[in-house]
Structure formats: structure tokens, C-alpha cells
Coordinates of C-alpha atoms in Angstrom, one line a residue:
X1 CA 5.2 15.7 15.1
X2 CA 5.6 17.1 18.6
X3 CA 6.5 20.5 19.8
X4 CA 9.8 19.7 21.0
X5 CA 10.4 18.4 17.3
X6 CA 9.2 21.3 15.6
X7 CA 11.1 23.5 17.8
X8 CA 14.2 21.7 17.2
X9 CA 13.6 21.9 13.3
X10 CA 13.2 25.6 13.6
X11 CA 16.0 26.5 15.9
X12 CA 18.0 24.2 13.2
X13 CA 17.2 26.2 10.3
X14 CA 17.9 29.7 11.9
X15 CA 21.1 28.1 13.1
X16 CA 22.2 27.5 9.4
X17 CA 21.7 31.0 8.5
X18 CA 23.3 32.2 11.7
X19 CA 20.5 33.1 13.1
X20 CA 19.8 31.0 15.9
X21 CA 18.3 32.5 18.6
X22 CA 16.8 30.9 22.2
X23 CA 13.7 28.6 22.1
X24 CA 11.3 31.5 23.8
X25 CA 12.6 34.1 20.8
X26 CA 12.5 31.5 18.3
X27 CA 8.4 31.1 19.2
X28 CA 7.6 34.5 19.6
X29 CA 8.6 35.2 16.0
X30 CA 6.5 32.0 14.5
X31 CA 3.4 33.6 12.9
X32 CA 1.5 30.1 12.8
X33 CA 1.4 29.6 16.7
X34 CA -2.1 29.8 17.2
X35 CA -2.1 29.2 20.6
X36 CA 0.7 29.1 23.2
X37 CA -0.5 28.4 26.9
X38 CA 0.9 26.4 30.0
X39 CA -0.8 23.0 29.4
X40 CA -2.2 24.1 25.7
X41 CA -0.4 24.5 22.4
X42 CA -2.0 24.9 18.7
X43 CA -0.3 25.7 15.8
X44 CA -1.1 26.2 12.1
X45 CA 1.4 24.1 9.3
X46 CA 1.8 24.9 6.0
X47 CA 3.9 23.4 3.2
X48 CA 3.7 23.7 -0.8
X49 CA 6.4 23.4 -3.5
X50 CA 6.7 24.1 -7.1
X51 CA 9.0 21.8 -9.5
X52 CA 9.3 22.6 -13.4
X53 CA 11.3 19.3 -14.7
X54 CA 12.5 18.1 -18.3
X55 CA 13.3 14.9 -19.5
X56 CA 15.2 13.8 -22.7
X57 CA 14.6 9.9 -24.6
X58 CA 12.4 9.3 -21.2
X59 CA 13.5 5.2 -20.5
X60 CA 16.3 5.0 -23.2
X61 CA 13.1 5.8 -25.6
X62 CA 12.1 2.3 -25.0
X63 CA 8.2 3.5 -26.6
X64 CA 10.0 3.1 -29.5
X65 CA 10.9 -0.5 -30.0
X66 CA 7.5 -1.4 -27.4
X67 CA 5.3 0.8 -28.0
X68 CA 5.6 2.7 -31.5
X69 CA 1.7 3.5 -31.9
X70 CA 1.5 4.8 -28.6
X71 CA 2.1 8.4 -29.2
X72 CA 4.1 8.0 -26.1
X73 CA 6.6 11.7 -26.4
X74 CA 10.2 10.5 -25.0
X75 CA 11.0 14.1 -24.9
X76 CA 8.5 16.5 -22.4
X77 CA 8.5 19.1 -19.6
X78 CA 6.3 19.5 -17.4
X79 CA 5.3 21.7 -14.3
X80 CA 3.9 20.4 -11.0
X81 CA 3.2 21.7 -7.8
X82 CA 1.3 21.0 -4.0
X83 CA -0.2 23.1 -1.5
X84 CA -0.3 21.6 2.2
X85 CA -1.9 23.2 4.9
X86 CA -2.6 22.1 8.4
X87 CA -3.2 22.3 12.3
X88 CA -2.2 20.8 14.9
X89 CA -2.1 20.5 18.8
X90 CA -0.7 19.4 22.0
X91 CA -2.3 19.5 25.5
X92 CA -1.2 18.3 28.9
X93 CA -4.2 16.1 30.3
X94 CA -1.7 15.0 33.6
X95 CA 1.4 15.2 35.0
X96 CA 3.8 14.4 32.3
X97 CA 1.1 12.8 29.8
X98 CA -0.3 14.6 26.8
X99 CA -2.9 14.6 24.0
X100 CA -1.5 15.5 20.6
X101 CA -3.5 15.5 17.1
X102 CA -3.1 16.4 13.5
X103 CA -5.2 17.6 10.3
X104 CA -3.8 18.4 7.1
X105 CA -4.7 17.5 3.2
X106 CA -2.5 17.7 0.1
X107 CA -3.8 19.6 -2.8
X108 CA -1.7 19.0 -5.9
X109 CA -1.3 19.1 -9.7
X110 CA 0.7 19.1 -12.6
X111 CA 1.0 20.9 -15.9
X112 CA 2.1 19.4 -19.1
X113 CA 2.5 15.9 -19.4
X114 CA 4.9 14.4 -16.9
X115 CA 7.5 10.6 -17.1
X116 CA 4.3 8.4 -17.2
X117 CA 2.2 10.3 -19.6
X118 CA 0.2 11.7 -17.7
X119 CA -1.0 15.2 -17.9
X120 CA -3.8 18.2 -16.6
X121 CA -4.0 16.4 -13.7
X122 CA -4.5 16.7 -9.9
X123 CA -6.8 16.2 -6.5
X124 CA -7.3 17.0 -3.2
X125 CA -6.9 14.4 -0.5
X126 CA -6.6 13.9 3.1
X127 CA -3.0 13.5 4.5
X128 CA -3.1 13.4 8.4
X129 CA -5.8 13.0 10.5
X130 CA -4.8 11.2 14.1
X131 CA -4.7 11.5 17.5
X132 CA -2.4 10.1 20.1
X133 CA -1.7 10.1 23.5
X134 CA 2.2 10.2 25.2
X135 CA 4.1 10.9 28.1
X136 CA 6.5 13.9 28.1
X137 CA 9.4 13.6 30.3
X138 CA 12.7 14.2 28.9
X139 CA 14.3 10.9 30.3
X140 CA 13.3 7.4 31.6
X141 CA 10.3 5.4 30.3
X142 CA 8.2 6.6 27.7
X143 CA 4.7 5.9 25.8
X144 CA 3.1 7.1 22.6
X145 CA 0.2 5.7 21.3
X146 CA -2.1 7.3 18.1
X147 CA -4.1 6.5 15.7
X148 CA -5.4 7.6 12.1
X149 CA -4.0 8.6 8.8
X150 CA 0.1 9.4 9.5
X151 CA 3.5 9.2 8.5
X152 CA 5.5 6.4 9.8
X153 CA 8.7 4.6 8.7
X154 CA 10.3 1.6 10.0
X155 CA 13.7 1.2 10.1
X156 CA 15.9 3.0 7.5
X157 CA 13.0 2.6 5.3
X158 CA 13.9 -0.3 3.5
X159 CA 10.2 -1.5 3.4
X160 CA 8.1 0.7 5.4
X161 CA 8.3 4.2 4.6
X162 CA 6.2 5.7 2.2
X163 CA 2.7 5.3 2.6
X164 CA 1.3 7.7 0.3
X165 CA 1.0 8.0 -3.7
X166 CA 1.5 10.5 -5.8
X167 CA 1.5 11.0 -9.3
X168 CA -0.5 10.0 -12.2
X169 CA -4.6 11.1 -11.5
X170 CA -3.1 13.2 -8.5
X171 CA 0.0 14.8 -10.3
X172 CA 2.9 15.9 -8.7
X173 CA 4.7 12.9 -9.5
X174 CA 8.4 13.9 -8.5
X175 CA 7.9 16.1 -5.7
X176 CA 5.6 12.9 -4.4
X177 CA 4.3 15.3 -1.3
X178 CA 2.0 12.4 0.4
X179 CA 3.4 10.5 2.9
X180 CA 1.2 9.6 5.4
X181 CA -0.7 5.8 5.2
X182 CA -4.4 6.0 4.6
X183 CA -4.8 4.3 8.1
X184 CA -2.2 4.0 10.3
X185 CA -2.3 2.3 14.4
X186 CA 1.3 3.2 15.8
X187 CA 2.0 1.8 19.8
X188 CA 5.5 3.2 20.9
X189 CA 7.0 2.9 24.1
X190 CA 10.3 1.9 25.8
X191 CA 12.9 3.7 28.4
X192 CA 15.8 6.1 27.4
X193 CA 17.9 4.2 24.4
X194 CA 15.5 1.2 23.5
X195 CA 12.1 1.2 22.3
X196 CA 9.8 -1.1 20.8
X197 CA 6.8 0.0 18.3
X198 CA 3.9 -2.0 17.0
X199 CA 2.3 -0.9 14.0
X200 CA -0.9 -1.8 11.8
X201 CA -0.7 0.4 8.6
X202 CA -2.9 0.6 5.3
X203 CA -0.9 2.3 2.1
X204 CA -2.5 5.4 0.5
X205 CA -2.5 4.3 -2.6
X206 CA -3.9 5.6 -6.0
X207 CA -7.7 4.2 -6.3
X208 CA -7.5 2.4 -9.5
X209 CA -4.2 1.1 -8.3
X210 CA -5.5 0.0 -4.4
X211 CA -3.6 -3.4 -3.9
X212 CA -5.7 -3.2 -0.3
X213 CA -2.3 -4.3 1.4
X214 CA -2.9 -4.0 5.2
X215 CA 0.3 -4.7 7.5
X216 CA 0.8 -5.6 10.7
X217 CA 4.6 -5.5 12.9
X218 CA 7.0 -5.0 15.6
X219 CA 10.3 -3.0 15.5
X220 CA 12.8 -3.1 18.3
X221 CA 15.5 -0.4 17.9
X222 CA 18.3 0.9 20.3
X223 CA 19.9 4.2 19.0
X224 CA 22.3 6.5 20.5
X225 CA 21.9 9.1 18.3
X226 CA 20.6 9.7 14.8
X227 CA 24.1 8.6 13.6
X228 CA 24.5 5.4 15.8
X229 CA 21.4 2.6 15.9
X230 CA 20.4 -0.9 15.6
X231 CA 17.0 -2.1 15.5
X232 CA 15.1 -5.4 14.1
X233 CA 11.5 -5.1 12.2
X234 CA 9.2 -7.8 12.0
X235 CA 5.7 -7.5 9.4
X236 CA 3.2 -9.6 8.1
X237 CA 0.8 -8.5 5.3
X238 CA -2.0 -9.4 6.5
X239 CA -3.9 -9.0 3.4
X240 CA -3.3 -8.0 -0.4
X241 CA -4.5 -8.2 -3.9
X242 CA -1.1 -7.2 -5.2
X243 CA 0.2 -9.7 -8.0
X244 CA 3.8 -11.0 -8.1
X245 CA 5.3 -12.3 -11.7
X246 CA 7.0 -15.6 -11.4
X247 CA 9.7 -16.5 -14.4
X248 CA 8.8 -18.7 -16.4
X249 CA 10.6 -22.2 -16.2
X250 CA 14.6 -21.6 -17.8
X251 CA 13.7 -18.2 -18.6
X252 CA 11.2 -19.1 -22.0
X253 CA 8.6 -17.8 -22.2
X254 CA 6.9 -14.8 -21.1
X255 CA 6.0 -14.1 -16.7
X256 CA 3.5 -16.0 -15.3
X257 CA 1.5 -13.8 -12.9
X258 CA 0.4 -14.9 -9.5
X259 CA -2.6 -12.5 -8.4
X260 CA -2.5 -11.8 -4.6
X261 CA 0.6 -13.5 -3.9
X262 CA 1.7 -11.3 -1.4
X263 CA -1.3 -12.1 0.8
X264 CA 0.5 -14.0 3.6
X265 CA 4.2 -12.1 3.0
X266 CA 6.0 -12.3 6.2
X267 CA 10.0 -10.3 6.8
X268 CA 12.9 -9.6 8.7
X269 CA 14.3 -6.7 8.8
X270 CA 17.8 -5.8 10.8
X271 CA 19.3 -2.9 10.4
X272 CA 22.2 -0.4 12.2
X273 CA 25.0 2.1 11.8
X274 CA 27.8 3.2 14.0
X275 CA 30.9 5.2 13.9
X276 CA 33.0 3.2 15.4
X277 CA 36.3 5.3 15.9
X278 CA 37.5 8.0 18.1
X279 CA 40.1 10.7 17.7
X280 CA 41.2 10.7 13.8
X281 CA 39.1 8.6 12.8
X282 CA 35.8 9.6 14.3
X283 CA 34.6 10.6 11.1
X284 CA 33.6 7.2 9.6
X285 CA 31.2 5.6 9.5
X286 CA 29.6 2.4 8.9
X287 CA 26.5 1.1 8.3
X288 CA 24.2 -2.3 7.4
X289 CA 20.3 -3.7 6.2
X290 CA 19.5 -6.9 6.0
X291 CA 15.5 -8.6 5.1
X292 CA 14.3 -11.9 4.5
X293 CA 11.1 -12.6 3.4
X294 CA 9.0 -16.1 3.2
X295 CA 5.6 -16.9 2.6
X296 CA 5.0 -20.4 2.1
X297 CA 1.4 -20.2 0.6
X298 CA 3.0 -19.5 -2.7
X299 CA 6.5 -21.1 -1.9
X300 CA 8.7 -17.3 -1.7
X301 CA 11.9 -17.1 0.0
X302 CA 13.2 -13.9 -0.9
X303 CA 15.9 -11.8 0.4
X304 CA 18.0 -8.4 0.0
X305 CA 20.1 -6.3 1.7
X306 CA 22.8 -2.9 1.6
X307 CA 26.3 -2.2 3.1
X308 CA 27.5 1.4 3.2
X309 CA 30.8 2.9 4.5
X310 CA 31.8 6.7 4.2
X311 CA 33.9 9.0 5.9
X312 CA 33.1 13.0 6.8
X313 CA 35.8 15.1 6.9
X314 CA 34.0 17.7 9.5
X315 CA 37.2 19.8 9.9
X316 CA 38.2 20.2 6.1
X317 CA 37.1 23.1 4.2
X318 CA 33.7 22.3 2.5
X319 CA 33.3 19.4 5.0
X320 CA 33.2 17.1 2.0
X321 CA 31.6 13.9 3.0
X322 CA 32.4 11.0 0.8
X323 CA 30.5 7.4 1.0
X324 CA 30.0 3.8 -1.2
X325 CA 27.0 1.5 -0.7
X326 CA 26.3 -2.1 -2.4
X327 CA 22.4 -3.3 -2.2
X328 CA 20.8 -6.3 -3.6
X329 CA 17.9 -7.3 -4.1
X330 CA 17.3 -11.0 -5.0
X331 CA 15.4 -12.1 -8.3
X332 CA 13.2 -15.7 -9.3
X333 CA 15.9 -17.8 -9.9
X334 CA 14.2 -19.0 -13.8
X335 CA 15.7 -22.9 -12.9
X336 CA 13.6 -23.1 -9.7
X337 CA 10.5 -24.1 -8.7
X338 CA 10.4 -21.7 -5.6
X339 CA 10.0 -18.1 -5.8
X340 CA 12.9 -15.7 -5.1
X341 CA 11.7 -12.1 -6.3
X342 CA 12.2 -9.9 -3.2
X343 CA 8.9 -7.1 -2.6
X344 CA 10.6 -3.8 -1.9
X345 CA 6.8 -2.6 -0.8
X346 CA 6.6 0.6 0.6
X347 CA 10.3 1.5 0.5
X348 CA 11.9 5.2 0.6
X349 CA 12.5 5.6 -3.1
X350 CA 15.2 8.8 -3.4
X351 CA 18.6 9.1 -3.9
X352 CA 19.8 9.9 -0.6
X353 CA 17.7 6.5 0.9
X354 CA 17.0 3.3 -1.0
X355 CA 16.6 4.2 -4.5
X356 CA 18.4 1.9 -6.8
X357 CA 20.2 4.7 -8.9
X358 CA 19.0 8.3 -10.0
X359 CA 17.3 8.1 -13.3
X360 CA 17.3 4.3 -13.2
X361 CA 14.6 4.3 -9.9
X362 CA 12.0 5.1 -12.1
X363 CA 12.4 2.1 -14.7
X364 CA 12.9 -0.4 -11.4
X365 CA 11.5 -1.3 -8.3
X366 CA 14.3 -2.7 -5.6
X367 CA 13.6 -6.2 -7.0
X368 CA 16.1 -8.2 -9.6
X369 CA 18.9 -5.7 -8.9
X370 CA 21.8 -4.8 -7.3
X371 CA 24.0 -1.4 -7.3
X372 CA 27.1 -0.2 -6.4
X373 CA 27.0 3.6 -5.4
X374 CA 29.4 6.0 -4.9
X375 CA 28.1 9.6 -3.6
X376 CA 30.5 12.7 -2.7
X377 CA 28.8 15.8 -0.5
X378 CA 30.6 19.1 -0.1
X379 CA 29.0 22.3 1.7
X380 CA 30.7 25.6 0.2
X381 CA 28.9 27.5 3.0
X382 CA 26.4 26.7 5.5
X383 CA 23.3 27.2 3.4
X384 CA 24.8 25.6 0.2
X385 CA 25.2 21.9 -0.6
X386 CA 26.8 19.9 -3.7
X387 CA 26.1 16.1 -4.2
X388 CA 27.4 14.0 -6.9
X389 CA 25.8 10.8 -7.1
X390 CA 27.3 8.0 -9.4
X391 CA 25.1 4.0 -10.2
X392 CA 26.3 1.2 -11.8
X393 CA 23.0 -0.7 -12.0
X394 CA 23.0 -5.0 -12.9
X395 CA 19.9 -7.7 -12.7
X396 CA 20.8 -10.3 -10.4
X397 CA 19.0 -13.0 -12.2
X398 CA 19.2 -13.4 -16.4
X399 CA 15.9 -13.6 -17.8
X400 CA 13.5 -13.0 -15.0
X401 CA 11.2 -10.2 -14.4
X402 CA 12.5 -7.0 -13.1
X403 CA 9.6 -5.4 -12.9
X404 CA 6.5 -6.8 -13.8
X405 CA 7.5 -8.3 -16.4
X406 CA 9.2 -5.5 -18.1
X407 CA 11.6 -5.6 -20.7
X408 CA 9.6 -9.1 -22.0
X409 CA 11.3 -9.8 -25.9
X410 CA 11.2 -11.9 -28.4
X411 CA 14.9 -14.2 -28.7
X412 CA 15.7 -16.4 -31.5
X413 CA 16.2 -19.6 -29.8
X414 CA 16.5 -22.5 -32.5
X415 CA 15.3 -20.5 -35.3
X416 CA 11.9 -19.5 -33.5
X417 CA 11.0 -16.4 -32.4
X418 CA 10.6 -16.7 -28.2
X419 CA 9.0 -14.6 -25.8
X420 CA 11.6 -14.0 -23.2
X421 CA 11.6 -12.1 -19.6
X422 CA 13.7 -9.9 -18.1
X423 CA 17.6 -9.0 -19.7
X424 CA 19.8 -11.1 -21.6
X425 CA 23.1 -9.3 -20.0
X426 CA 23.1 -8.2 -16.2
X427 CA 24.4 -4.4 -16.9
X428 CA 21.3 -2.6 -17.0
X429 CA 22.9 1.1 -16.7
X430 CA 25.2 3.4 -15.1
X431 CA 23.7 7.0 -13.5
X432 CA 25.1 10.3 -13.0
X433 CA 23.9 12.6 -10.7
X434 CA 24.5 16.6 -9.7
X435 CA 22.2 18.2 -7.4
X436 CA 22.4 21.5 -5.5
X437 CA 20.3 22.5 -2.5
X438 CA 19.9 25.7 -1.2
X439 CA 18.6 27.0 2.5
X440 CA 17.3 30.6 0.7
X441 CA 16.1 31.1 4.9
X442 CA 14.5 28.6 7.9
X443 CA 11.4 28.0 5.4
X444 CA 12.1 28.1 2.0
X445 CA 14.8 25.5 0.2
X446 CA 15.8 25.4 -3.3
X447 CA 16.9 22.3 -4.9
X448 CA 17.8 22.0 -8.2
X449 CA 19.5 18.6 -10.1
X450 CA 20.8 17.0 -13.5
X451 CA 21.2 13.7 -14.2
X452 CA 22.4 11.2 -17.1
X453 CA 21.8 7.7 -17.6
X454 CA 23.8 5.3 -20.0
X455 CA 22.2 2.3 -20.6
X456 CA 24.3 -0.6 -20.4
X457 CA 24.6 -4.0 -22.2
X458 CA 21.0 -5.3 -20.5
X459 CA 19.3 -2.4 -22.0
X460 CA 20.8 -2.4 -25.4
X461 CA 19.6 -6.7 -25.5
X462 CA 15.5 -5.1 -25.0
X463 CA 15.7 -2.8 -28.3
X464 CA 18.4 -4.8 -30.5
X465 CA 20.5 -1.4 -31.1
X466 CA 22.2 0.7 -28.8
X467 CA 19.9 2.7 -27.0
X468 CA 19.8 6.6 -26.7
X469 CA 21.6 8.3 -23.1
X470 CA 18.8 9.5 -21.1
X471 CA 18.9 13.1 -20.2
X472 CA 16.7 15.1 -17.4
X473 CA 17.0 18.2 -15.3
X474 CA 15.1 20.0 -12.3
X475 CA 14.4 22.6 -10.0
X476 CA 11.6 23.1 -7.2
X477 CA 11.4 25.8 -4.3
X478 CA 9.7 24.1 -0.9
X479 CA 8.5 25.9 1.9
X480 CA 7.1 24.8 4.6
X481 CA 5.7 26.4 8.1

């Protein structure tokens, strides 16, 4: 992150709590500027959080019906937490051109045993570690150029955003604190409105769980502001071990897994939001993803998508902001020959981005689904938000993997017992969602969230009975420096 971007995040914060001051007062009260020299910056970063969660028939306490020797407890707690320091630097080498860099690592943990069993765990790893080389100027044409270990998202994050893992061996499996990809090559340039990135990145992923996925694209985006954009993303994975499950032909029979199949995976990703309106109506807004994916070694035509329309009420009391989003992710169609399961890959899994409900995100990936979403935002005061967050959650194709192969069953067809994939009914749940968040001052934010699922009809056909609500709560402190 530059200067001017840390600034602006800092001035931001103060300017919640009414504090905002100028840029030169704002720095002269920042205890981790190192160094602050014409031509020479350096600054220490620091970032940890602590996150006690609880969890109540964890999946619609499917370990019962699947895995009843397990020992699997549908009912835990669990405390996690990360510690992220860092330094980093910017120097002017020329007129208008700069040398930036980054070093950090995550160390993090948990306590108990967390969603996926997994407990006592934690470890130290690197997070950034790049250097790059951009111009500076304000306005006109631009260039940035880095490489090494780094955050970087494409798009609105519909595929390419998070490039680091968290959870299981490493703990912290909620607050999910790495980001950055384990190797990361990112070419930006362009000139005022319109830029055009290329982008080779490797996923930080967990080392028993490496798929070795290396990708290689192009995005093109023109954008206003943060509120009004369009932009187009090209990838190809250039290689991968990672598996797909295919259905199995009508739906009988258990997945038939493909290993490496997405070796070869090429997409398209357009993307864009706008407010279109002046005057009354210049608070709403509109918004639209699209991706196609193909790769003919394996026969995959695959394709998903979200449309999203809200409206802010800026000059109501509260400024409540109210919006409703549809995504859909396609699904192996079991009376096909080709494949159609979409690969969400590295996508931006929370609520507020491209997860496909609350509780429900952690039972599927963004493949086999679809969702209609329905979120309401009020701010009391200027440090205070409320978000309700309601799901209604359905499998686009009947008896086809949703994830992996989960939710495989045995169906009576005929009087025989039949191993069957996926759901025999396309309501898979319905989620509720409450979260508060708190700006305690410009480096410290509280969050704290409940959240209910019902399973629905989809559910109920995996366990033969109607399956348990699932129940879970949380609260974390971040701050970061």
C-alpha cells in the first residue's frame, strides 16, 4: 500500500470520530513513522485481532447421519487470534518515480476446537514480501510494477481475491488474516480513468492442501470512483493439481473425480456498477458480474454471474442503506456429457462480497448455487453500524455435486439402495444474519454478529428427518497500525 493510501485511511478514521485533522498533523501523531524525509519514507505496520466464536448443531449436525463414529462435537467454542507486524517503505529514485517495498508475516492460532475440528493449532508464515517500482504524479499516465508475495484482487473479487489460507494447521479460521498470494507478478499502468493490469499469481495455500494452481491474466477497468466502474478480467491457470467432481450420468451413482482438471481453466470476467441518477434519485445504485469459463481438455463450459440493486438514503436519519442481489453459479448438468460445474477459485468469501449466504458459505463453495439476498445497513452514529443480512440459498442442478461431492446418499430407486450426489430438492437453506461494528477510535474496530440458518427441503432429503436450525455467534476486536 502507498503513502498516499495509508494517509487517506488514517485521515478517514479520525474523520469518523470527528477528529480529522490536516495530513501534516495527522503524521506527526503516527508513532510507527520510522522515517519521514523529502525523497524517503519508512514506516512500521502492525495489525492483530482476537475473535472468541460459538457454534450450535455446526452444518445442521450432518456428523450425525455421516459421520456418527467420528466424535465430530456439533456444539463447540472456540478462541482464535493473529498478530501481524510489518515495515515498509517508499523512496523517490527520479522525478516522479518511486521505489516502494513491503515485509510482514502472520502469526496466528486458535484455542479450542474450531467449525472443522480442528484445535491447538497455529504457525508463523510469511505474508508480504515485494518490491515495486511506480510513478507518482497525481494525474495523467501512470505505472506500477512489483513483485513478490502480495495482496491483489481482480475485479470485485469474484475469482481473484483471496490468496491466502487460513485455518485448520494455521488456526484462525474465521478471522482468515492472510491475504496475500505466496507469489504474486503485478504490471499496472494506464492514464487517469483507465488502466490495464497483468498479473501472474500463485495461491498461499495450506501445505497438505497445495493444489500448485499458478495463474496468469489481464484486467482492463475504467472507474470513476469507488462507486462507479467497469472493467473486464481475462485468466488462464496455467497449471493445477486441483480435482473437479463430475456427476455421474442421470444423477446415479456417486461423483466421478477428475484429478487436475482445472489445469488448462480459461475465464471471462465483466464486471461494473454505477449510479445512474441525479437529484432524488442519486442514491441508487446498480450494479453487475458476469464469468464464463471453458477448458476444452476436459470438455467444461461453465458460467455464473450476480445482479445487485440498492438504494442509500444519505440524508435520512441513520442513513439506512438498503440493497437485493441474485448470483448463480452453474452446476454439471447430470444428463450431459460436458461439464458445467463453475470453479469459484480464489473468490472473496464474506458477507458483504461474494459469499453465498452467512452460515451457509461455510457448507458451499460458489458452485451448484444460486441466492437471493436481501441486506439492510443503518448507522445510529458515525462510529456505529447495524447490518441485517437475510439468504434464501437453492442448487441449481438436482443431484450433482455441490461440493465435492458432498451431501452423496443413498436413494431407493426400484427397491435398491443407490448412491446418489448432490440434493434431491433445490432449497438448500435460508440465513439470518445481525452484525454490529464498532469504530472504538482510528485503530481499533469491534465487530460482533449472530446468525441462524434453517435448512430447507435440500437439507432435510441428505439426513431423511428434518434437520436441526444451526445457531452461531461472535465477537473480535481488530487493530491495526
Amino acid at each position: 500500500m502507498d503513502k498516499r493510501e495509508d494517509r487517506r485511511r488514517t485521515i478517514a478514521a479520525l474523520g469518523v470520530l470527528g477528529l480529522a485533522a490536516a495530513p501534516d498533523a495527522a503524521r506527526a501523531q503516527d508513532p510507527m513513522l520510522l522515517i519521514d524525509e523529502p525523497g524517503l519514507e519508512v514506516r512500521l505496520h502492525l495489525q492483530a485481532g482476537v475473535n472468541a466464536v460459538a457454534e450450535q448443531n455446526l452444518f445442521w449436525n450432518f456428523a450425525d447421519t455421516f459421520a456418527p463414529t467420528s466424535g465430530f462435537d456439533s456444539d463447540t467454542r472456540w478462541l482464535e487470534g493473529y498478530f501481524m507486524p510489518g515495515i515498509s517503505f517508499t523512496a523517490d529514485v527520479g522525478e516522479h518515480v518511486a521505489l516502494y517495498g513491503r515485509l510482514s508475516a502472520v502469526a496466528s492460532g486458535t484455542l479450542g476446537t474450531d467449525a472443522f475440528d480442528a484445535g491447538g493449532t497455529g504457525a508463523v508464515t510469511l505474508e508480504d514480501a515485494y518490491l515495486g517500482f511506480r510513478t507518482t504524479a497525481e494525474t495523467g499516465s501512470f505505472f506500477d510494477m512489483s513483485v513478490g508475495p502480495r495482496p491483489f484482487k481482480a475485479g470485485t473479487g469474484m475469482l481473484i481475491a483471496n490468496g491466502g489460507s487460513s485455518g485448520f494447521e494455521r488456526g484462525a479460521l474465521k478471522l482468515g488474516p492472510r491475504k496475500a498470494w505466496e507469489q504474486a507478478a503485478i504490471l499496472r499502468f494506464g492514464r487517469d480513468d483507465l488502466a490495464a493490469t497483468a498479473f501472474y499469481i500463485d495461491a498461499n495455500e495450506l501445505s497438505d492442501k497445495d493444489s500448485g494452481t499458478k495463474i496468469l491474466g489481464t484486467d482492463l477497468r475504467y472507474e470513476v470512483d469507488e462507486y462507479r466502474y467497469a472493467g473486464l478480467t481475462f485468466g488462464h491457470v496455467v497449471n493445477s493439481n486441483s480435482p473437479y467432481p463430475r456427476a455421474a450420468a442421470g444423477g446415479i451413482g456417486p461423483p466421478v473425480i477428475l484429478p487436475g482438471a482445472r489445469d488448462g481453466l480459461s475465464f471471462l470476467n465483466a464486471y461494473g456498477r454505477a449510479n445512474p441518477f441525479e437529484g432524488a434519485l442519486a442514491g441508487f445504485f446498480v450494479g453487475g458480474d458476469f464469468a464464463y469459463q471453458w477448458n476444452p481438455d476436459i470438455d467444461l463450459r461453465a458460467w455464473g454471474g450476480r445482479i445487485q440493486i440498492g438504494y442509500a438514503f444519505e440524508e435520512m436519519s441513520w442513513a439506512p442503506t438498503i440493497s437485493y442481489s441474485y448470483q448463480t453459479f452453474s452446476g454439471d448438468d447430470p444428463s450431459t456429457s460436458r461439464l458445467e460445474r463453475f470453479d469459484p477459485l480464489y473468490y472473496e468469501g464474506n458477507p458483504s462480497s461474494w459469499s453465498t449466504g452467512t452460515k451457509s458459505s461455510m457448507m458451499f463453495l460458489n458452485s451448484n448455487v444460486s441466492a437471493h439476498q436481501i441486506s439492510l445497513q443503518v448507522k445510529p452514529t458515525q462510529a456505529d453500524t447495524w447490518t441485517l443480512r437475510y439468504a434464501h440459498i437453492r442448487a441449481n442442478e438436482l443431484n450433482s455435486p455441490i461440493q465435492f461431492g458432498q451431501g452423496t446418499r443413498l436413494d431407493d430407486i426400484d427397491g435398491t439402495p443407490t448412491p446418489m450426489a448432490g440434493v434431491g430438492n433445490r432449497h438448500l437453506a435460508d440465513d439470518i444474519y445481525l452484525e454490529y461494528s464498532r469504530v472504538i477510535n482510528p485503530n481499533t474496530f469491534l465487530t460482533a454478529g449472530a446468525s441462524i440458518s434453517f435448512p430447507g427441503k435440500g437439507i432435510d432429503s441428505l439426513t431423511k428427518e428434518n434437520s436441526p436450525n444451526w445457531l452461531g455467534g461472535f465477537v473480535n476486536v481488530i487493530v491495526n497500525f
